[in-house]
Amino acid sequence: MTTINYRQAITEGIARAMRRDERVVFLGEDVGEAGGAFKSTVGLIEEFGPGRVWDTPISEQAIIGAAMGAAMNGLRPIAEIMFSDFLSVCWDGIANEIAKARYMTGGQLEVPLVIRTHNGAGMGFGAQHSQSLENMAMMVPGLKVVAPSNPADLVGLLASAVDDPDPVLFFEHKNLFNDKGEVPDGDHCVPLGRAAIVRPGTDVTIVSLAAMVPVALEAAEALGGQGVSCEVLDLRCLAPLDLDAIVASVEKTSRLVVVEENPRACGWGAEIASLVVEHAFWSLDGPIMRITGAPVPVPFAANLEAAAIPSAAGVVEQMTAALASA
Amino acid sequence: MVEVKATKATHDTTTVLSWYRRMYEIRAFEEHIQKLFSKGEVRGTTHLATGQEAVAIGTAEALRPGDKVLCTYRGHHHCLARGMSPERAFAEILGRATGVCGGKGGSMHLTDVTKGLYGSYAIVGAHLPIAVGMAWASKIRNEQDVTVVFFGDGTTTIGAFHEAVNMAAVWSLPVLFICENNRYSEYTPIDKVCPVPRAAADRAPAYGLDGIVVDGNDIVAVRDAVAAAADRARSGGGPAIIEAETYRHGGHSRADPAKYRPQEEVDAWLARDPLAAAERTLLAAGVDTAAARAEVDASLNAAVRAALAAPEPDLAAMYTDVFAPEGAR
Ligand SMILES: Cc1ncc(C[n+]2csc(CCOP(=O)(O)OP(=O)(O)O)c2C)c(N)n1
């Protein structure tokens, strides 16, 4: 076991993948010599050399296209898109080319690659550098969508993502960078599509992802003090989605709260709410509650930004009100 | 700018006959598609390359088996030139289970990896960066393959073109960007939307490359230009932009009568039809082409019949190939 923070876990996860499999190459803007815009890839070029760590021009379309072509031609590329907001610049490559290649060719083409990107709000980057966009990827058949909430999961999920024969979008949350955690040594691997019960409970299920996991845990702690036992589920992946784990938890607790960072409309929580209605309706003792980001571009001012994304205090307040009126 | 002129060199008639035959096969294949389309047998749309056959055959002549080719929705000619089975191509365009993509691709997505065909792409320009990645992998693995990517003149105005060429140039990758300049992007003449006369070649110097211009209706000129660029790329000389000047005889897609084109322009290019030119050469040498045509016709007729008789994909196929089959690594 080593204790490292989330930012170091990014480097560690990439390095382990590159040590394990020589087909793994890594490309992106400033990822090599500069060690990454967030210093999350420091030392990789020193260890693996410029033949495996490639600094690219500012060319998101070319980065994504090159990763795809290389994956089609036998490599296992990891491509970095500096901020998830920039995914829109290369969305064609991701949604139209990468996600559909296997299908449209009747299985002839394989695109085993990982697109890593820095996601989410909380650091005062303003509206074009703070979005939480996992749900955009979840809408596209053919993509796997991963968003780890802690260093151990980051390393373990990245290992599975790099090994996976299909394209994976891997969202790393900027607001978690300094969170520390223990990472198991060796071939630590967390399978894609398995949620984790990060806090067991009996009264209500809180489903969350990435930076909302610590928010949910903090809220659960406070609610525990008020005699409400919350079970917190960290989804880790939106595709594949661990519906079994969600349903099992709701069957146990009979209540569901979804905490998501993205704005409400078409957020992934809506999908989960609808699935739970389909699959566990008779277990529910009350309406499903969605706590989401505000329907606004992420504002810059510290107080506004904090108010625009769910906080532990906000979750406690809304859940307390809902339980009181139940 | 390097201009590769139409060659006056004579080639032995056996070679010319084989080129003629291969061009005729493409032409006749596409005529079948046109007919099947008007009969309602082909769904959606198709984009024919009538008149552009010499670019496809010339390039195919210059490539080696391990080389990779990526083309566009207007790609029947490239696929056939590279050896795709006409019957499986028909079947794909007809949406049959026996098609090259099992009926899930269609006319715009013909793919046959066993022939080095890594996809036909229907988003303008999207495949140029992908080709860069294919070539990048070849370079990393020290393989001698080149990747060829075909695109139209209209594609030079989309960002992906510039990103792809720039990255290929700075990384010195073995990728050949072959622009089939047929003068039109859909219905818009290229000179209305592009500020330089040679849409691809004139941009090459901006990326430190020589623009190579070639008569796209001359198989030999195309073959020589591609072979030279491929040789250079194989030995680490980096990418090339080759602009092949040619013309599509018909409209953009199946239903377009192409009335927007000046008649003199159409006539001038029809007079330069590469298939007719090859036939003239052969007739002048006393070689009859009728037997070759009859053979191709017979085999294409059989291929169409087989494709039409082939079953539709099983409904279960709808859910396969979204992801790798369970456990695949
Ligand atoms: C990104 C994108 N924009 C627009 C289209 C619609 N479209 C299809 S073909 C075409 C013209 C392309 O012209 P060119 O690159 O010259 O190729 P050609 O059809 O002549 O082979 C257009 C605009 C598209 N498929 N993709």
XYZ file of C-alpha atoms and ligand atoms in Angstrom:
681
model
C 0.000 0.000 0.000
C 1.117 3.515 -0.710
C -0.701 6.640 0.327
C -0.909 9.173 -2.472
C -3.284 11.873 -3.556
C -5.685 11.729 -6.491
C -3.391 13.785 -8.710
C -0.483 11.436 -8.056
C -2.796 8.503 -8.639
C -3.293 9.733 -12.200
C 0.440 9.524 -12.871
C 0.708 6.242 -11.005
C -2.182 4.716 -12.950
C -0.725 5.724 -16.308
C 2.761 4.588 -15.338
C 1.528 1.190 -14.178
C -0.394 0.718 -17.422
C 2.662 1.666 -19.471
C 4.930 -0.660 -17.504
C 2.483 -3.527 -17.844
C 1.823 -3.261 -21.558
C 4.285 -1.873 -24.043
C 1.488 -1.145 -26.501
C 0.321 1.653 -24.228
C 1.267 5.090 -25.546
C 0.222 8.400 -24.078
C -0.500 11.629 -25.935
C -1.913 15.047 -25.199
C -1.156 18.739 -24.884
C 1.690 19.462 -22.454
C 1.609 15.953 -21.020
C 5.299 15.219 -21.565
C 7.991 17.819 -21.029
C 5.661 20.034 -19.003
C 4.325 17.204 -16.843
C 0.721 18.108 -17.553
C -1.304 21.272 -17.195
C -2.234 20.077 -13.711
C 1.095 18.388 -13.030
C -0.764 15.128 -13.103
C 1.677 13.463 -15.516
C 4.991 14.503 -14.021
C 7.859 12.113 -14.681
C 6.196 9.974 -17.330
C 8.308 11.221 -20.198
C 11.435 10.734 -18.093
C 10.510 7.122 -17.417
C 9.062 6.134 -20.776
C 10.699 8.524 -23.218
C 9.296 10.535 -26.082
C 8.623 7.365 -28.066
C 5.761 6.532 -25.719
C 4.778 9.888 -24.251
C 3.901 12.327 -27.027
C 3.393 16.056 -26.682
C 0.819 17.117 -29.244
C -0.081 20.393 -30.891
C -3.261 22.105 -29.681
C -5.367 19.904 -31.885
C -8.127 18.085 -30.076
C -9.491 16.596 -33.272
C -6.066 15.308 -34.213
C -5.419 13.929 -30.720
C -8.647 11.962 -30.695
C -8.291 10.865 -34.312
C -4.684 9.808 -33.819
C -5.604 7.832 -30.721
C -8.335 6.101 -32.673
C -6.098 5.287 -35.632
C -3.375 3.990 -33.356
C -5.881 1.834 -31.491
C -7.103 0.441 -34.811
C -3.505 -0.332 -35.684
C -2.521 -2.350 -32.639
C -1.605 0.173 -29.927
C -3.405 0.972 -26.668
C -3.369 4.745 -26.562
C -4.262 6.916 -23.615
C -5.247 10.352 -24.886
C -5.574 13.340 -22.612
C -8.033 16.128 -23.267
C -6.935 18.840 -20.883
C -10.387 19.899 -19.696
C -13.540 17.891 -20.282
C -15.149 21.043 -21.669
C -12.857 20.655 -24.696
C -14.370 17.296 -25.511
C -16.906 19.243 -27.525
C -14.110 20.292 -29.897
C -13.539 16.647 -30.800
C -16.992 15.246 -30.152
C -17.243 14.037 -33.718
C -14.267 11.767 -33.226
C -15.602 10.455 -29.957
C -19.280 10.029 -30.713
C -19.340 9.449 -34.456
C -16.080 7.699 -35.140
C -14.751 5.945 -32.049
C -18.052 4.858 -30.577
C -19.447 3.510 -33.835
C -16.456 1.942 -35.548
C -16.934 -1.563 -34.236
C -20.652 -1.555 -34.937
C -20.664 -0.045 -38.413
C -17.993 -2.433 -39.622
C -19.674 -5.526 -38.254
C -16.930 -6.012 -35.688
C -13.968 -5.576 -38.050
C -12.539 -2.520 -36.334
C -11.598 -2.390 -32.666
C -10.864 0.841 -30.855
C -9.310 -0.012 -27.496
C -8.357 3.380 -26.125
C -8.790 5.562 -23.076
C -9.619 9.245 -23.249
C -8.732 10.860 -19.926
C -9.938 14.301 -19.082
C -10.054 16.716 -16.170
C -13.654 17.251 -15.209
C -15.845 19.227 -12.854
C -16.259 22.380 -10.828
C -15.046 23.774 -7.553
C -11.760 25.430 -8.376
C -12.852 28.752 -9.812
C -12.081 27.974 -13.435
C -15.250 29.574 -14.762
C -17.965 28.321 -17.042
C -15.827 26.921 -19.882
C -13.475 24.903 -17.686
C -15.719 23.483 -14.966
C -18.408 21.342 -16.463
C -19.284 17.879 -15.353
C -20.014 16.038 -18.567
C -20.207 12.326 -17.912
C -23.847 12.262 -18.959
C -22.940 13.487 -22.450
C -20.830 10.374 -22.904
C -23.408 8.108 -21.290
C -25.838 8.934 -24.098
C -23.637 7.385 -26.774
C -23.873 3.622 -27.325
C -20.415 2.146 -27.730
C -18.617 4.212 -25.093
C -17.740 3.156 -21.574
C -17.841 5.944 -19.013
C -15.773 5.977 -15.834
C -15.401 8.596 -13.081
C -13.385 7.573 -10.024
C -13.850 9.246 -6.655
C -10.610 8.250 -4.896
C -6.973 7.354 -5.637
C -7.340 3.585 -5.301
C -10.303 3.482 -7.661
C -8.542 5.789 -10.070
C -5.559 3.473 -10.387
C -7.682 0.332 -10.441
C -10.256 1.596 -12.904
C -7.588 2.988 -15.204
C -5.957 -0.446 -15.286
C -9.246 -1.994 -16.384
C -9.929 0.802 -18.850
C -6.574 0.398 -20.580
C -7.089 -3.357 -20.756
C -10.609 -3.035 -22.084
C -11.168 -3.868 -25.762
C -13.574 -0.928 -26.092
C -13.200 2.848 -25.892
C -13.408 4.332 -22.410
C -13.994 7.942 -21.432
C -12.284 8.492 -18.119
C -13.291 11.563 -16.122
C -10.901 12.732 -13.406
C -12.363 15.298 -11.083
C -10.248 18.397 -10.539
C -11.719 19.086 -7.140
C -10.453 15.755 -5.821
C -6.798 16.307 -6.764
C -5.550 16.749 -3.204
C -7.623 13.954 -1.653
C -5.337 11.296 -0.274
C -5.918 7.598 -0.105
C -4.215 4.233 0.060
C -3.534 2.500 -3.242
C -2.823 -1.233 -3.213
C 0.467 -2.217 -4.849
C 0.912 -4.557 -7.763
C -1.721 -5.246 -10.360
C -4.490 -3.454 -8.506
C -7.516 -3.575 -10.762
C -11.114 -2.442 -10.263
C -13.494 -3.970 -12.818
C -15.589 -1.615 -14.916
C -19.296 -1.550 -14.165
C -19.242 -2.374 -10.460
C -20.472 0.176 -7.979
C -19.067 0.294 -4.455
C -21.043 0.611 -1.248
C -18.845 3.227 0.386
C -21.050 3.482 3.465
C -23.625 0.873 4.385
C -26.998 2.001 5.729
C -30.627 1.001 6.064
C -32.933 4.013 5.697
C -32.081 5.676 2.426
C -29.805 5.032 -0.565
C -27.683 7.897 -1.841
C -26.224 7.264 -5.301
C -23.303 9.462 -6.306
C -20.270 9.716 -8.548
C -16.796 11.296 -8.519
C -16.634 14.500 -6.451
C -20.180 13.990 -5.229
C -19.129 10.855 -3.356
C -17.328 12.757 -0.573
C -20.256 15.187 -0.523
C -22.688 12.298 -0.091
C -20.496 10.725 2.586
C -20.291 13.940 4.558
C -24.051 14.374 4.325
C -24.590 10.764 5.374
C -22.383 11.318 8.400
C -24.432 14.346 9.451
C -27.725 12.562 8.818
C -26.459 9.612 10.829
C -26.133 11.999 13.748
C -29.853 12.741 13.318
C -30.711 9.051 13.367
C -31.053 8.572 9.598
C -28.968 5.675 8.301
C -27.793 6.376 4.736
C -26.277 3.848 2.379
C -23.914 5.609 -0.029
C -23.206 4.060 -3.398
C -20.268 5.186 -5.518
C -21.214 4.246 -9.070
C -17.633 4.555 -10.425
C -18.977 3.892 -13.941
C -22.025 5.126 -15.799
C -21.501 2.659 -18.623
C -21.592 -0.173 -17.884
C -23.997 0.808 -15.109
C -24.301 -1.371 -12.021
C -28.083 -1.439 -11.937
C -28.090 -4.565 -9.774
C -26.256 -2.771 -6.993
C -28.614 0.195 -7.151
C -31.716 -1.983 -7.116
C -30.376 -4.167 -4.307
C -29.682 -1.098 -2.194
C -33.093 0.448 -2.858
C -34.765 -2.851 -2.011
C -32.978 -2.677 1.316
C -33.565 0.997 2.156
C -36.749 1.751 0.161
C -35.675 5.317 -0.536
C -33.450 6.802 -3.227
C -31.581 10.079 -3.477
C -29.304 10.794 -6.422
C -26.593 13.410 -5.992
C -25.101 14.593 -9.272
C -22.926 17.566 -10.104
C -24.210 18.263 -13.596
C -27.271 20.454 -14.159
C -30.553 18.658 -13.722
C -31.904 18.382 -17.271
C -30.965 15.009 -18.733
C -28.460 14.382 -15.974
C -27.502 10.758 -15.416
C -29.584 10.778 -12.242
C -32.705 10.967 -14.389
C -31.695 7.735 -16.059
C -31.145 6.078 -12.713
C -34.443 7.362 -11.334
C -36.268 5.973 -14.332
C -34.492 2.603 -14.099
C -35.331 2.318 -10.413
C -38.971 3.089 -11.150
C -38.946 0.321 -13.734
C -37.060 -2.240 -11.683
C -37.775 -1.494 -8.020
C -40.955 0.582 -7.981
C -42.700 -1.553 -5.358
C -39.760 -1.237 -3.016
C -40.002 2.545 -2.930
C -41.553 4.208 0.082
C -41.456 7.710 -1.318
C -40.592 9.826 -4.307
C -37.091 9.614 -5.728
C -35.135 12.768 -5.018
C -32.559 14.265 -7.377
C -30.087 16.744 -5.982
C -28.215 18.309 -8.869
C -26.138 21.216 -10.025
C -28.062 24.402 -10.757
C -29.285 24.868 -14.351
C -26.690 27.568 -15.003
C -23.231 27.765 -16.562
C -20.803 27.241 -13.680
C -20.245 30.736 -12.235
C -16.843 32.097 -11.297
C -17.326 33.850 -7.931
C -16.519 31.483 -5.079
C -19.867 31.793 -3.343
C -21.809 31.393 -6.575
C -19.788 28.407 -7.709
C -20.260 26.716 -4.344
C -23.990 27.351 -4.532
C -24.242 26.028 -8.086
C -23.059 22.516 -7.236
C -24.442 20.229 -4.534
C -22.823 20.561 -1.111
C -23.047 18.290 1.917
C -25.006 20.918 3.829
C -27.401 21.304 0.923
C -27.900 17.548 0.669
C -28.605 17.331 4.416
C -31.058 20.219 4.257
C -32.986 18.881 1.279
C -33.061 15.339 2.584
C -34.173 16.443 6.032
C -36.996 18.474 4.545
C -38.065 15.585 2.343
C -37.984 13.074 5.171
C -39.952 15.436 7.428
C -42.732 15.745 4.876
C -42.761 12.007 4.140
C 4.759 22.718 -55.955
C 5.582 19.572 -57.842
C 3.484 18.782 -60.883
C 3.458 15.205 -62.053
C 2.439 15.434 -65.690
C 0.395 12.963 -67.665
C 2.885 10.521 -69.094
C 3.275 9.835 -72.760
C 5.080 6.608 -72.010
C 3.542 3.605 -73.666
C 2.770 0.538 -71.657
C 2.357 -2.925 -72.949
C -1.205 -3.693 -73.905
C -1.609 -6.483 -71.358
C -1.033 -3.958 -68.569
C -3.321 -1.368 -70.089
C -5.981 -4.022 -70.626
C -5.775 -5.015 -66.982
C -6.185 -1.377 -65.926
C -9.055 -0.989 -68.345
C -10.704 -4.068 -66.971
C -10.376 -2.907 -63.383
C -11.744 0.561 -64.200
C -14.565 -0.989 -66.146
C -15.428 -3.181 -63.196
C -15.786 -0.099 -60.977
C -17.832 1.728 -63.600
C -20.151 -1.221 -64.139
C -20.436 -1.854 -60.406
C -21.611 1.697 -59.880
C -24.056 1.465 -62.771
C -25.585 -1.512 -61.013
C -25.829 0.530 -57.832
C -27.517 3.366 -59.694
C -30.052 0.949 -61.162
C -30.665 -0.800 -57.872
C -31.135 2.585 -56.300
C -33.751 3.694 -58.825
C -35.571 0.416 -58.304
C -35.756 1.186 -54.590
C -33.441 -1.666 -53.634
C -30.770 0.595 -52.104
C -31.838 2.533 -49.048
C -30.633 5.948 -47.982
C -28.149 7.385 -50.392
C -25.064 6.510 -52.404
C -22.228 8.586 -53.793
C -20.801 7.400 -57.069
C -17.311 8.084 -58.335
C -17.928 7.688 -62.051
C -14.989 9.339 -63.800
C -12.631 9.061 -60.824
C -11.628 5.437 -61.357
C -8.062 6.205 -62.420
C -7.200 7.704 -59.030
C -8.311 4.520 -57.302
C -6.538 2.131 -59.649
C -3.390 4.251 -59.897
C -3.109 4.360 -56.112
C -3.857 0.671 -55.695
C -1.092 -0.081 -58.200
C 1.398 1.822 -56.058
C 0.581 0.230 -52.715
C 1.831 -2.874 -50.950
C -0.396 -5.438 -49.235
C 0.310 -4.183 -45.683
C -0.540 -0.582 -46.505
C -3.655 0.934 -45.029
C -6.382 2.813 -46.854
C -9.112 5.028 -45.448
C -11.731 6.547 -47.716
C -14.979 8.449 -47.671
C -18.665 7.861 -48.301
C -17.607 8.178 -51.966
C -15.440 5.104 -51.707
C -16.805 2.247 -53.804
C -14.000 2.753 -56.318
C -11.247 2.712 -53.700
C -12.611 -0.413 -52.084
C -12.978 -2.344 -55.340
C -9.575 -1.178 -56.539
C -8.072 -2.518 -53.337
C -9.684 -5.899 -53.832
C -12.985 -5.858 -51.978
C -15.272 -8.598 -53.240
C -17.934 -7.019 -55.492
C -20.510 -9.477 -54.240
C -19.911 -8.576 -50.606
C -19.868 -4.896 -51.500
C -23.212 -5.237 -53.285
C -24.567 -7.149 -50.318
C -23.446 -4.440 -47.918
C -24.993 -1.685 -50.005
C -28.187 -3.737 -50.140
C -28.127 -4.213 -46.371
C -27.641 -7.976 -46.409
C -26.101 -10.267 -43.830
C -23.389 -11.300 -46.269
C -22.181 -7.732 -46.738
C -18.648 -6.772 -45.770
C -19.983 -5.178 -42.570
C -22.817 -7.631 -42.058
C -25.240 -5.019 -43.356
C -24.581 -2.583 -40.539
C -22.453 -0.160 -42.541
C -24.036 0.464 -45.923
C -22.761 2.300 -48.970
C -21.051 5.030 -46.962
C -19.144 2.702 -44.625
C -17.628 -0.064 -46.750
C -14.783 -1.655 -44.771
C -12.638 -4.729 -45.281
C -9.711 -4.980 -42.941
C -8.439 -8.111 -44.681
C -7.798 -5.949 -47.742
C -6.190 -3.112 -45.792
C -9.385 -1.052 -45.974
C -9.823 0.603 -42.587
C -13.152 2.220 -43.124
C -15.192 4.643 -45.187
C -16.121 7.717 -43.200
C -19.163 9.898 -43.719
C -18.275 12.883 -41.582
C -16.281 15.170 -43.828
C -12.634 15.225 -42.748
C -13.057 13.005 -39.694
C -10.861 10.248 -41.046
C -7.796 12.373 -41.701
C -6.722 12.439 -38.039
C -7.545 8.741 -37.792
C -5.202 8.043 -40.703
C -2.562 10.042 -38.867
C -3.013 7.708 -35.916
C -2.722 4.611 -38.085
C 0.549 5.944 -39.476
C 1.692 6.974 -36.006
C 1.255 3.381 -34.801
C 3.206 2.085 -37.808
C 6.033 4.461 -36.963
C 6.066 3.533 -33.268
C 6.206 -0.141 -34.145
C 8.859 0.379 -36.798
C 6.688 -1.058 -39.532
C 7.162 -0.023 -43.122
C 3.468 0.397 -43.939
C 2.083 3.652 -45.240
C -1.433 4.849 -44.637
C -3.313 6.434 -47.506
C -6.280 8.651 -46.838
C -8.585 9.808 -49.638
C -10.726 12.912 -49.359
C -12.322 15.532 -51.570
C -11.375 19.111 -52.337
C -14.213 20.358 -50.137
C -12.630 18.631 -47.163
C -9.686 21.026 -47.158
C -11.857 23.691 -45.551
C -12.631 21.748 -42.387
C -10.424 22.040 -39.309
C -9.609 18.346 -39.062
C -7.697 18.562 -42.363
C -5.348 21.184 -40.996
C -4.895 19.515 -37.626
C -4.162 16.191 -39.262
C -1.650 17.526 -41.777
C 0.091 19.609 -39.133
C 0.459 16.704 -36.743
C 1.570 14.311 -39.482
C 4.188 16.838 -40.570
C 5.617 17.618 -37.112
C 5.711 13.930 -36.250
C 6.985 13.001 -39.724
C 4.479 10.197 -40.183
C 4.127 7.801 -43.123
C 0.726 9.039 -44.254
C -0.292 10.109 -47.750
C -3.113 12.609 -47.985
C -4.674 12.074 -51.401
C -7.149 14.748 -52.396
C -9.458 13.780 -55.221
C -10.207 17.202 -56.543
C -13.410 16.700 -58.493
C -14.126 20.465 -58.308
C -17.268 20.263 -56.206
C -18.194 19.773 -52.594
C -21.774 18.622 -52.891
C -23.200 21.391 -55.086
C -20.685 24.157 -54.397
C -17.752 24.692 -56.773
C -14.520 24.576 -54.818
C -13.316 27.935 -56.160
C -16.247 29.642 -54.441
C -15.222 28.452 -51.000
C -11.474 28.061 -51.234
C -9.106 31.013 -51.719
C -6.350 29.079 -53.502
C -6.604 27.290 -56.853
C -5.223 23.950 -55.641
C -7.290 23.260 -52.572
C -4.917 20.727 -51.015
C -1.558 21.206 -52.731
C -1.459 24.980 -52.290
C -1.880 24.544 -48.540
C 0.978 22.051 -48.269
C 3.776 24.660 -47.939
C 2.060 26.011 -44.824
C 2.960 22.689 -43.202
C 6.443 22.472 -44.646
C 5.420 20.040 -47.375
C 5.605 20.142 -51.150
C 2.189 20.140 -52.732
C 2.078 17.451 -55.380
C -0.380 17.904 -58.230
C -1.157 15.060 -60.551
C -3.499 14.353 -63.434
C -6.044 12.196 -61.671
C -7.343 10.773 -64.910
C -3.980 9.259 -65.728
C -3.325 5.977 -63.921
C 0.410 6.109 -64.577
C 0.802 9.627 -63.270
C -1.153 8.757 -60.135
C 0.730 5.525 -59.610
C 4.113 7.210 -60.002
C 3.266 10.092 -57.701
C 1.886 7.787 -55.014
C 4.744 5.308 -55.334
C 7.349 8.064 -54.965
C 5.613 9.550 -51.957
C 5.149 6.115 -50.411
C 8.824 5.271 -50.859
C 9.799 8.496 -49.183
C 7.374 7.908 -46.336
C 8.587 4.347 -45.789
C 12.113 5.573 -45.340
C 11.121 8.135 -42.739
C 10.613 11.062 -45.114
C 7.240 11.972 -43.644
C 3.836 12.671 -45.107
C 2.798 13.947 -48.529
C -0.156 15.802 -49.933
C -1.102 14.676 -53.409
C -3.847 16.469 -55.260
C -5.312 14.415 -58.087
C -7.296 16.553 -60.503
C -10.338 14.694 -61.714
C -14.079 14.978 -62.182
C -17.182 13.153 -61.109
C -19.350 12.579 -64.155
C -22.586 12.557 -62.201
C -24.047 14.475 -59.299
C -23.007 14.460 -55.679
C -25.327 11.672 -54.622
C -27.812 9.390 -56.328
C -30.626 11.905 -56.910
C -28.553 14.939 -57.915
C -28.798 15.748 -61.646
C -25.867 18.178 -61.234
C -27.505 20.964 -63.216
C -25.295 23.499 -61.467
C -22.326 22.682 -63.686
C -21.544 24.557 -66.918
C -22.077 22.269 -69.920
C -18.693 23.156 -71.472
C -16.981 22.067 -68.283
C -18.851 18.764 -68.247
C -18.108 18.154 -71.939
C -14.431 18.924 -71.522
C -14.083 16.455 -68.686
C -16.197 13.762 -70.336
C -13.783 13.961 -73.236
C -11.058 13.069 -70.737
C -12.854 10.030 -69.309
C -10.071 7.679 -68.166
C -12.016 4.573 -69.111
C -12.678 5.787 -72.672
C -9.054 6.879 -72.952
C -7.810 3.419 -72.019
C -10.212 1.905 -74.503
C -8.954 4.201 -77.266
C -5.377 3.206 -76.499
C -6.280 -0.459 -76.686
C -8.286 -0.135 -79.889
C -5.429 1.759 -81.504
C -3.171 -1.154 -80.591
C -5.663 -3.537 -82.123
C -6.881 -4.991 -78.805
C -10.580 -5.700 -78.568
C -12.091 -4.788 -75.225
C -15.438 -6.500 -75.684
C -14.328 -9.796 -74.177
C -13.054 -8.115 -71.020
C -16.342 -6.256 -70.630
C -18.386 -9.383 -71.183
C -16.439 -11.219 -68.519
C -16.788 -8.429 -65.987
C -20.492 -8.041 -66.793
C -21.129 -11.726 -66.310
C -19.370 -11.857 -62.986
C -21.009 -8.663 -61.702
C -24.434 -9.886 -62.793
C -23.877 -13.074 -60.834
C -22.640 -11.049 -57.858
C -25.732 -8.826 -57.859
C -28.011 -11.815 -58.098
C -26.255 -13.509 -55.200
C -26.371 -10.340 -53.118
C -30.062 -9.815 -53.820
C -30.761 -13.400 -52.842
C -28.805 -13.077 -49.607
C -30.756 -12.850 -46.355
C -31.215 -9.715 -44.309
C -29.182 -9.635 -41.116
C -30.581 -11.654 -38.267
C -32.385 -9.334 -35.821
C -30.033 -10.510 -33.096
C -27.235 -8.763 -35.011
C -28.702 -5.469 -33.869
C -27.110 -5.941 -30.460
C -23.763 -7.365 -31.495
C -20.610 -5.301 -32.046
C -21.694 -2.390 -29.869
C -18.950 -3.606 -27.550
C -16.504 -6.463 -27.790
C -18.026 -9.841 -27.106
C -17.789 -10.679 -23.397
C -14.281 -11.465 -22.347
C -12.574 -10.365 -25.570
C -9.128 -8.929 -24.989
C -18.819 17.544 -41.128
C -19.706 17.380 -42.317
N -20.263 18.486 -42.883
C -21.059 18.340 -43.971
C -21.334 17.106 -44.485
C -22.270 16.973 -45.681
N -21.479 16.646 -46.876
C -21.360 15.378 -47.296
S -20.370 15.247 -48.621
C -20.068 16.889 -48.655
C -19.172 17.464 -49.701
C -17.753 17.040 -49.563
O -17.037 17.414 -50.684
P -15.593 16.914 -51.015
O -14.769 16.889 -49.776
O -15.077 17.731 -52.130
O -15.766 15.406 -51.435
P -16.527 14.769 -52.680
O -17.959 14.563 -52.255
O -16.392 15.682 -53.825
O -15.864 13.454 -52.908
C -20.761 17.535 -47.638
C -20.757 18.977 -47.403
C -20.760 15.995 -43.852
N -20.994 14.744 -44.276
N -19.929 16.155 -42.796
